[in-house]
Backbone as a printed PyTorch tensor [residue, N CA C, xyz], in Angstrom:
tensor([[[ 33.1710,  28.7780,  -5.0720],
         [ 32.9930,  27.3790,  -4.7090],
         [ 31.7790,  26.8110,  -5.4470]],

        [[ 31.9340,  25.6640,  -6.0970],
         [ 30.8330,  25.0320,  -6.8110],
         [ 29.9220,  24.3130,  -5.8350]],

        [[ 28.6310,  24.6140,  -5.9540],
         [ 27.6500,  23.9140,  -5.1350],
         [ 27.1230,  22.7200,  -5.9140]],

        [[ 26.7490,  21.7170,  -5.1960],
         [ 26.1230,  20.5730,  -5.8550],
         [ 24.7030,  20.9710,  -6.2670]],

        [[ 24.0990,  20.2540,  -7.2150],
         [ 22.7400,  20.5880,  -7.6480],
         [ 21.7550,  20.5240,  -6.4780]],

        [[ 20.7050,  21.3300,  -6.5810],
         [ 19.7240,  21.4180,  -5.4920],
         [ 19.0630,  20.0780,  -5.1940]],

        [[ 18.9220,  19.2160,  -6.2210],
         [ 18.2310,  17.9460,  -5.9770],
         [ 19.0150,  17.0290,  -5.0500]],

        [[ 20.3130,  17.2990,  -4.8690],
         [ 21.1170,  16.4760,  -3.9730],
         [ 21.1990,  17.0640,  -2.5700]],

        [[ 20.6690,  18.2790,  -2.4040],
         [ 20.7260,  18.9410,  -1.1010],
         [ 19.3320,  19.1120,  -0.5160]],

        [[ 19.2810,  19.4690,   0.7380],
         [ 18.0130,  19.6240,   1.4500],
         [ 17.0970,  20.6450,   0.7830]],

        [[ 17.6560,  21.7250,   0.2510],
         [ 16.8240,  22.7770,  -0.3210],
         [ 16.0650,  22.3370,  -1.5660]],

        [[ 16.4740,  21.2360,  -2.1930],
         [ 15.7810,  20.7290,  -3.3680],
         [ 14.8290,  19.5890,  -3.0680]],

        [[ 14.7520,  19.2060,  -1.8060],
         [ 13.8980,  18.0850,  -1.4200],
         [ 12.6350,  18.5750,  -0.7310]],

        [[ 11.5360,  17.9490,  -1.0710],
         [ 10.2610,  18.2710,  -0.4550],
         [ 10.1810,  17.5390,   0.8820]],

        [[  9.8630,  18.2220,   1.9810],
         [  9.7850,  17.5320,   3.2720],
         [  8.7050,  16.4410,   3.3170]],

        [[  7.7480,  16.5060,   2.3900],
         [  6.6950,  15.4890,   2.3470],
         [  7.0480,  14.3330,   1.4200]],

        [[  8.2370,  14.3510,   0.8320],
         [  8.6800,  13.2690,  -0.0380],
         [  8.9510,  13.7310,  -1.4460]],

        [[  9.9750,  13.1900,  -2.0650],
         [ 10.3280,  13.5510,  -3.4300],
         [ 11.0740,  14.8680,  -3.5070]],

        [[ 11.0490,  15.4690,  -4.6800],
         [ 11.7380,  16.7280,  -4.9030],
         [ 10.7410,  17.8620,  -5.0550]],

        [[ 11.1670,  19.0630,  -4.6950],
         [ 10.3290,  20.2350,  -4.9290],
         [ 10.6520,  20.7780,  -6.3200]],

        [[ 10.0270,  21.8890,  -6.7080],
         [ 10.2270,  22.4490,  -8.0470],
         [ 11.6890,  22.8230,  -8.2820]],

        [[ 12.3490,  23.3890,  -7.2760],
         [ 13.7470,  23.7770,  -7.4210],
         [ 14.6280,  22.5440,  -7.6310]],

        [[ 14.3540,  21.4690,  -6.9150],
         [ 15.1120,  20.2360,  -7.0690],
         [ 14.9140,  19.6070,  -8.4390]],

        [[ 13.6700,  19.6050,  -8.9330],
         [ 13.4040,  19.0480, -10.2590],
         [ 14.0850,  19.8810, -11.3450]],

        [[ 14.0880,  21.2080, -11.1710],
         [ 14.7030,  22.1070, -12.1600],
         [ 16.2220,  21.9530, -12.1900]],

        [[ 16.8370,  21.6050, -11.0720],
         [ 18.2980,  21.5070, -11.0100],
         [ 18.8330,  20.1920, -11.5690]],

        [[ 17.9650,  19.2230, -11.8300],
         [ 18.4000,  17.9180, -12.3450],
         [ 18.7870,  18.0670, -13.8080]],

        [[ 20.0170,  17.7510, -14.1550],
         [ 20.5270,  17.9570, -15.5160],
         [ 20.4090,  16.7200, -16.3980]],

        [[ 19.9460,  15.6040, -15.8840],
         [ 19.8440,  14.3850, -16.6630],
         [ 18.6080,  14.3420, -17.5450]],

        [[ 17.7810,  15.3590, -17.4950],
         [ 16.5450,  15.3920, -18.2600],
         [ 15.5400,  16.2770, -17.5510]],

        [[ 14.3190,  16.2390, -18.0160],
         [ 13.2620,  17.0420, -17.4170],
         [ 12.4590,  16.1440, -16.4750]],

        [[ 12.4310,  16.4990, -15.2160],
         [ 11.6560,  15.7330, -14.2480],
         [ 10.2890,  16.3780, -14.0840]],

        [[  9.2750,  15.5650, -14.0710],
         [  7.9100,  16.0580, -13.8920],
         [  7.4880,  15.8470, -12.4470]],

        [[  6.4680,  16.5700, -12.0370],
         [  5.9340,  16.4620, -10.6810],
         [  5.2700,  15.0930, -10.4930]],

        [[  5.1310,  14.6360,  -9.2390],
         [  4.4630,  13.3510,  -8.9840],
         [  3.0150,  13.3430,  -9.4620]],

        [[  2.5620,  12.1610,  -9.8910],
         [  1.1690,  11.9510, -10.2570],
         [  0.5280,  11.2630,  -9.0580]],

        [[ -0.2940,  11.9840,  -8.3330],
         [ -0.8140,  11.4830,  -7.0600],
         [ -1.9760,  10.5030,  -7.1990]],

        [[ -2.6940,  10.5460,  -8.3160],
         [ -3.8350,   9.6450,  -8.4690],
         [ -4.0750,   9.3870,  -9.9550]],

        [[ -4.9650,   8.4760, -10.2380],
         [ -5.3110,   8.1680, -11.6150],
         [ -4.5220,   6.9940, -12.1740]],

        [[ -4.7490,   6.7380, -13.4580],
         [ -4.1490,   5.5770, -14.1160],
         [ -3.0080,   5.9590, -15.0540]],

        [[ -2.2620,   6.9650, -14.7140],
         [ -1.1400,   7.4040, -15.5240],
         [ -0.0660,   6.3130, -15.5440]],

        [[  0.4370,   5.9240, -16.7350],
         [  1.4880,   4.9040, -16.8070],
         [  2.7610,   5.2880, -16.0420]],

        [[  3.0770,   6.5840, -15.9640],
         [  4.2310,   7.0310, -15.1750],
         [  4.0560,   6.6590, -13.7150]],

        [[  2.8380,   6.8010, -13.2200],
         [  2.5600,   6.4680, -11.8220],
         [  2.7390,   4.9720, -11.5930]],

        [[  2.2160,   4.1660, -12.5000],
         [  2.3540,   2.7100, -12.3640],
         [  3.8250,   2.3080, -12.3700]],

        [[  4.5970,   2.8940, -13.2610],
         [  6.0180,   2.5700, -13.3630],
         [  6.7600,   2.9630, -12.0870]],

        [[  6.4960,   4.1670, -11.5900],
         [  7.1610,   4.6270, -10.3760],
         [  6.8080,   3.7300,  -9.1890]],

        [[  5.5270,   3.4400,  -9.0170],
         [  5.1070,   2.6240,  -7.8760],
         [  5.7010,   1.2210,  -7.9440]],

        [[  5.7550,   0.6350,  -9.1440],
         [  6.3450,  -0.7030,  -9.2870],
         [  7.8280,  -0.6680,  -8.9500]],

        [[  8.5170,   0.3470,  -9.4540],
         [  9.9590,   0.4610,  -9.2380],
         [ 10.2790,   0.7060,  -7.7670]],

        [[  9.5950,   1.6510,  -7.1520],
         [  9.8750,   2.0040,  -5.7640],
         [  9.3420,   0.9580,  -4.7900]],

        [[  8.3060,   0.2290,  -5.1730],
         [  7.7830,  -0.8340,  -4.3230],
         [  8.7750,  -1.9710,  -4.1510]],

        [[  9.7090,  -2.0990,  -5.0860],
         [ 10.7120,  -3.1530,  -5.0150],
         [ 12.0560,  -2.6930,  -4.4740]],

        [[ 12.1410,  -1.4630,  -4.0080],
         [ 13.4080,  -0.9310,  -3.4990],
         [ 13.7780,  -1.5920,  -2.1750]],

        [[ 15.0680,  -1.8680,  -1.9760],
         [ 15.4890,  -2.4220,  -0.6800],
         [ 15.4920,  -1.3300,   0.3850]],

        [[ 15.5010,  -1.7610,   1.5960],
         [ 15.5940,  -0.8100,   2.7110],
         [ 14.2940,  -0.6790,   3.4700]],

        [[ 14.3900,  -0.1430,   4.6790],
         [ 13.2090,  -0.0250,   5.5350],
         [ 12.3180,   1.1470,   5.1230]],

        [[ 11.0690,   1.0760,   5.5530],
         [ 10.1310,   2.1700,   5.3250],
         [ 10.1890,   3.1880,   6.4670]],

        [[ 10.6690,   2.7490,   7.6060],
         [ 10.7440,   3.6390,   8.7680],
         [ 12.1230,   3.5670,   9.3990]],

        [[ 12.5460,   4.6960,   9.9550],
         [ 13.8120,   4.7630,  10.6870],
         [ 13.6200,   4.0930,  12.0430]],

        [[ 14.6950,   3.7490,  12.7460],
         [ 14.5540,   3.1040,  14.0590],
         [ 13.7290,   3.9260,  15.0660]],

        [[ 13.7220,   5.2470,  14.9160],
         [ 12.9390,   6.0710,  15.8420],
         [ 11.4740,   6.1870,  15.4240]],

        [[ 11.0830,   5.5120,  14.3410],
         [  9.6890,   5.5000,  13.9140],
         [  9.3430,   6.5040,  12.8280]],

        [[ 10.2590,   7.3990,  12.4990],
         [  9.9990,   8.3760,  11.4510],
         [ 10.0550,   7.6920,  10.0840]],

        [[  9.2450,   8.1550,   9.1200],
         [  9.2900,   7.5570,   7.7900],
         [ 10.5860,   7.9150,   7.0660]],

        [[ 11.0910,   6.9850,   6.2550],
         [ 12.2830,   7.2410,   5.4530],
         [ 11.8730,   8.0270,   4.2060]],

        [[ 12.8570,   8.5060,   3.4480],
         [ 12.5700,   9.2270,   2.2050],
         [ 11.8210,   8.3160,   1.2230]],

        [[ 12.0970,   7.0230,   1.2710],
         [ 11.3970,   6.0720,   0.4110],
         [  9.8990,   6.0900,   0.6920]],

        [[  9.5250,   5.9710,   1.9400],
         [  8.1120,   5.9650,   2.3010],
         [  7.4660,   7.3140,   1.9980]],

        [[  8.1780,   8.3980,   2.2480],
         [  7.6380,   9.7200,   1.9410],
         [  7.3710,   9.8630,   0.4420]],

        [[  8.2670,   9.3520,  -0.3840],
         [  8.0780,   9.4120,  -1.8330],
         [  6.8780,   8.5670,  -2.2600]],

        [[  6.7660,   7.3840,  -1.6940],
         [  5.6110,   6.5360,  -2.0120],
         [  4.3080,   7.2330,  -1.6330]],

        [[  4.3000,   7.8740,  -0.4860],
         [  3.1010,   8.5900,  -0.0520],
         [  2.7950,   9.7650,  -0.9700]],

        [[  3.8230,  10.4350,  -1.4850],
         [  3.6250,  11.5470,  -2.4120],
         [  2.9860,  11.0710,  -3.7140]],

        [[  3.2090,   9.8090,  -4.0720],
         [  2.6290,   9.2460,  -5.2950],
         [  1.3440,   8.4690,  -5.0000]],

        [[  0.8610,   8.4950,  -3.7670],
         [ -0.4360,   7.9150,  -3.4430],
         [ -0.4240,   6.5010,  -2.9040]],

        [[  0.7130,   6.0120,  -2.4280],
         [  0.7860,   4.6680,  -1.8510],
         [  1.1510,   4.7810,  -0.3740]],

        [[  0.6820,   3.8500,   0.4230],
         [  0.9300,   3.9200,   1.8670],
         [  2.1040,   3.0530,   2.3190]],

        [[  2.5520,   2.1230,   1.4600],
         [  3.6690,   1.2410,   1.8050],
         [  4.2290,   0.6300,   0.5200]],

        [[  5.3270,  -0.1240,   0.6450],
         [  5.8970,  -0.7760,  -0.5290],
         [  4.9400,  -1.8250,  -1.0870]],

        [[  4.2920,  -2.5910,  -0.2220],
         [  3.3620,  -3.6120,  -0.7100],
         [  2.1380,  -2.9650,  -1.3630]],

        [[  1.6740,  -1.8530,  -0.8120],
         [  0.5540,  -1.1190,  -1.4080],
         [  0.9710,  -0.5790,  -2.7770]],

        [[  2.2080,  -0.1040,  -2.8940],
         [  2.7090,   0.4290,  -4.1650],
         [  2.7160,  -0.6610,  -5.2320]],

        [[  3.1830,  -1.8510,  -4.8840],
         [  3.2100,  -2.9600,  -5.8470],
         [  1.7970,  -3.3150,  -6.2970]],

        [[  0.8690,  -3.3750,  -5.3510],
         [ -0.5170,  -3.7240,  -5.6750],
         [ -1.1580,  -2.6590,  -6.5650]],

        [[ -0.9260,  -1.3910,  -6.2410],
         [ -1.5010,  -0.3130,  -7.0510],
         [ -0.8980,  -0.2990,  -8.4490]],

        [[  0.3970,  -0.5370,  -8.5490],
         [  1.0550,  -0.5690,  -9.8570],
         [  0.4490,  -1.6650, -10.7290]],

        [[  0.2550,  -2.8390, -10.1560],
         [ -0.3230,  -3.9520, -10.9080],
         [ -1.7560,  -3.6310, -11.3410]],

        [[ -2.5330,  -3.0360, -10.4540],
         [ -3.9230,  -2.6970, -10.7730],
         [ -3.9910,  -1.6340, -11.8660]],

        [[ -3.1310,  -0.6260, -11.7900],
         [ -3.1170,   0.4310, -12.8050],
         [ -2.7190,  -0.1490, -14.1570]],

        [[ -1.6820,  -0.9910, -14.1710],
         [ -1.2340,  -1.6020, -15.4220],
         [ -2.3260,  -2.4680, -16.0340]],

        [[ -3.0370,  -3.2100, -15.2040],
         [ -4.1160,  -4.0730, -15.6870],
         [ -5.2360,  -3.2310, -16.3010]],

        [[ -5.6060,  -2.1400, -15.6390],
         [ -6.6540,  -1.2630, -16.1720],
         [ -6.2040,  -0.6030, -17.4690]],

        [[ -4.9450,  -0.2010, -17.5470],
         [ -4.4330,   0.4410, -18.7550],
         [ -4.3980,  -0.5200, -19.9340]],

        [[ -4.1040,  -1.8030, -19.6950],
         [ -4.1010,  -2.7990, -20.7660],
         [ -5.5010,  -3.0130, -21.3020]],

        [[ -6.4950,  -2.9150, -20.4260],
         [ -7.8880,  -3.0900, -20.8380],
         [ -8.4070,  -1.9260, -21.6710]],

        [[ -7.7760,  -0.7820, -21.6060],
         [ -8.2270,   0.4120, -22.3460],
         [ -7.7830,   0.3980, -23.7950]],

        [[ -6.7850,  -0.4100, -24.1330],
         [ -6.2440,  -0.4040, -25.5050],
         [ -7.1310,  -1.1250, -26.4790]]])
């Protein structure tokens, strides 16, 4: 029986948000890198901007965080609005470095 890739199943997901090493390794669309938790990395700015604009709630009806919020927290943001603000600030600082 063919199993789906680990990144689509629980065993490939990090309980704190995002994917674990096994999940990143099982993704066949390219090489996925680990989250950048701090700093002015352009990858971090791009991720925070993209995920800050995602539709859907940050919390489930029972108060637990959704996978979206967990992923944002793994990249160093506390909410979608915080992610947008951090992305803009990182991009602004990176433009000033050139």
